C-alpha positions as semicolon CSV with decimal commas, in nm:
position;residue;x (nm);y (nm);z (nm)
1;M;0,000;0,000;0,000
2;T;0,138;0,338;-0,098
3;A;0,168;0,632;0,139
4;K;-0,095;0,819;-0,069
5;A;-0,353;0,539;-0,039
6;Q;-0,326;0,506;0,340
7;P;-0,501;0,840;0,430
8;R;-0,778;0,766;0,180
9;L;-0,831;0,421;0,330
10;S;-0,842;0,568;0,682
11;F;-1,098;0,826;0,570
12;L;-1,305;0,558;0,396
13;L;-1,301;0,340;0,709
14;F;-1,408;0,645;0,913
15;L;-1,704;0,708;0,679
16;C;-1,808;0,341;0,694
17;S;-1,798;0,352;1,074
18;I;-2,015;0,666;1,087
19;T;-2,264;0,511;0,841
20;L;-2,287;0,195;1,050
21;I;-2,339;0,391;1,372
22;C;-2,607;0,611;1,215
23;S;-2,793;0,317;1,064
24;T;-2,819;0,139;1,401
25;A;-2,919;0,446;1,601
26;R;-3,274;0,447;1,736
27;P;-3,506;0,677;1,544
28;V;-3,645;0,977;1,725
29;T;-4,016;0,934;1,785
30;A;-4,263;1,217;1,767
31;G;-4,443;1,099;2,078
32;A;-4,554;1,255;2,401
33;S;-4,312;1,400;2,649
34;L;-4,344;1,194;2,968
35;H;-4,272;1,293;3,326
36;A;-4,149;1,030;3,571
37;F;-4,423;0,959;3,826
38;T;-4,282;0,902;4,174
39;A;-4,427;0,903;4,525
40;G;-4,426;1,286;4,537
41;S;-4,567;1,348;4,188
42;L;-4,935;1,365;4,283
43;E;-4,868;1,665;4,508
44;K;-4,683;1,835;4,222
45;I;-4,972;1,772;3,983
46;Q;-5,220;1,911;4,233
47;A;-5,001;2,219;4,285
48;D;-4,969;2,271;3,909
49;Y;-5,349;2,277;3,880
50;A;-5,416;2,479;4,196
51;G;-5,762;2,636;4,179
52;R;-5,843;2,460;3,850
53;P;-6,039;2,144;3,780
54;F;-5,866;1,856;3,607
55;L;-5,927;1,498;3,509
56;L;-5,660;1,248;3,611
57;V;-5,669;0,924;3,412
58;L;-5,467;0,611;3,488
59;W;-5,413;0,371;3,201
60;S;-5,184;0,098;3,071
61;L;-5,062;-0,038;2,739
62;D;-5,214;-0,379;2,813
63;C;-5,562;-0,243;2,893
64;P;-5,791;-0,258;2,585
65;P;-6,064;-0,036;2,740
66;C;-5,793;0,221;2,813
67;R;-5,713;0,250;2,441
68;K;-6,079;0,326;2,364
69;E;-6,079;0,582;2,642
70;L;-5,767;0,747;2,497
71;N;-5,958;0,789;2,168
72;L;-6,240;0,961;2,355
73;L;-6,001;1,183;2,550
74;G;-5,811;1,281;2,235
75;D;-6,137;1,387;2,069
76;L;-6,249;1,583;2,376
77;K;-5,911;1,752;2,404
78;K;-5,944;1,871;2,042
79;R;-6,291;2,015;2,108
80;H;-6,212;2,169;2,449
81;A;-5,879;2,351;2,450
82;D;-5,927;2,438;2,818
83;F;-5,974;2,073;2,921
84;N;-5,716;2,005;3,194
85;L;-5,617;1,644;3,144
86;V;-5,347;1,449;3,329
87;L;-5,259;1,104;3,199
88;I;-5,062;0,857;3,408
89;S;-4,940;0,534;3,253
90;T;-4,894;0,256;3,507
91;D;-4,646;0,084;3,276
92;A;-4,278;0,055;3,361
93;I;-4,058;0,350;3,268
94;E;-3,870;0,118;3,030
95;Q;-4,184;0,127;2,813
96;S;-4,171;0,505;2,775
97;D;-4,124;0,492;2,397
98;Q;-4,432;0,274;2,351
99;V;-4,640;0,486;2,588
100;S;-4,531;0,803;2,413
101;S;-4,618;0,661;2,071
102;V;-4,962;0,546;2,184
103;L;-5,041;0,888;2,327
104;A;-4,929;1,054;2,004
105;S;-5,145;0,819;1,798
106;H;-5,448;0,930;2,002
107;H;-5,369;1,302;1,957
108;L;-5,257;1,333;2,318
109;A;-4,888;1,409;2,262
110;N;-4,924;1,755;2,416
111;S;-5,105;1,634;2,726
112;D;-4,967;1,640;3,077
113;A;-4,842;1,281;3,062
114;W;-4,668;1,075;3,328
115;I;-4,535;0,720;3,362
116;F;-4,470;0,513;3,674
117;S;-4,099;0,528;3,745
118;E;-4,054;0,332;4,065
119;T;-4,015;-0,043;4,091
120;S;-4,310;-0,075;4,329
121;A;-4,627;-0,004;4,131
122;E;-4,828;-0,100;4,440
123;R;-4,667;0,182;4,636
124;L;-4,748;0,437;4,365
125;R;-5,107;0,313;4,342
126;Y;-5,137;0,353;4,720
127;V;-5,002;0,709;4,700
128;I;-5,267;0,793;4,441
129;D;-5,551;0,625;4,630
130;S;-5,515;0,388;4,924
131;S;-5,844;0,219;4,830
132;W;-5,747;0,159;4,465
133;Y;-5,624;-0,191;4,384
134;G;-5,510;-0,138;4,027
135;E;-5,825;-0,191;3,818
136;M;-5,823;0,012;3,499
137;P;-5,912;0,237;3,350
138;R;-5,928;0,448;3,666
139;S;-6,009;0,819;3,665
140;Y;-6,039;1,101;3,915
141;F;-6,248;1,412;3,854
142;Y;-6,092;1,699;4,050
143;D;-6,294;2,014;4,111
144;P;-6,123;2,355;4,156
145;Q;-6,089;2,293;4,533
146;H;-5,940;1,953;4,449
147;H;-6,216;1,744;4,598
148;R;-6,209;1,437;4,383
149;A;-6,439;1,160;4,269
150;G;-6,279;0,832;4,161
151;I;-6,430;0,619;3,887
152;S;-6,329;0,265;3,787
153;G;-6,417;0,160;3,435
154;A;-6,440;0,337;3,102
155;L;-6,549;0,699;3,097
156;K;-6,840;0,820;2,887
157;A;-6,822;1,136;2,677
158;D;-7,146;1,277;2,820
159;R;-7,014;1,249;3,177
160;I;-6,696;1,437;3,091
161;E;-6,888;1,697;2,888
162;A;-7,128;1,757;3,181
163;W;-6,835;1,786;3,420
164;L;-6,662;2,041;3,194
165;A;-6,986;2,235;3,146
166;S;-7,043;2,257;3,522
167;F;-6,729;2,467;3,562
168;K;-6,813;2,693;3,268
169;T;-7,159;2,749;3,417
170;A;-7,013;2,821;3,762
171;A;-6,759;3,067;3,616
172;A;-7,039;3,251;3,426
173;K;-7,246;3,311;3,742
174;P;-7,205;3,658;3,899
């Protein structure tokens, strides 16, 4: 090999290495931005929505009724820009990419989205509600004073619409 060919070969090997690295890199997904849900996260969520009503929905990738509910919530979010929605995935943090993609596919990528990030899901469920045993979907309707009503099972659009309307009506009263 000549002295002239050696730098070219080194450069060619460098380009091949870069191409190989780039081709095996994980693609960037256009999914939801997720917050890590820990034992202190519920207090942070409540503080973030101080004085405002919000709907907190717990869901999981392996819950078929949850997927239908995400469709409903995505549609409602499009129609009601002021709908304060908090989504908490009870899946492991290692499933963040999947969770993010599912939320994006239901038009919920810009929602306030969280994912369980501690090894003890039971502990996090207890922090959310000591009387909740993990059935899903599970939702909590918070009023502006943060009194809450918990619901197990799929939500209905008319219930959410009535809940949203009750705050608009209350705000319109003198």
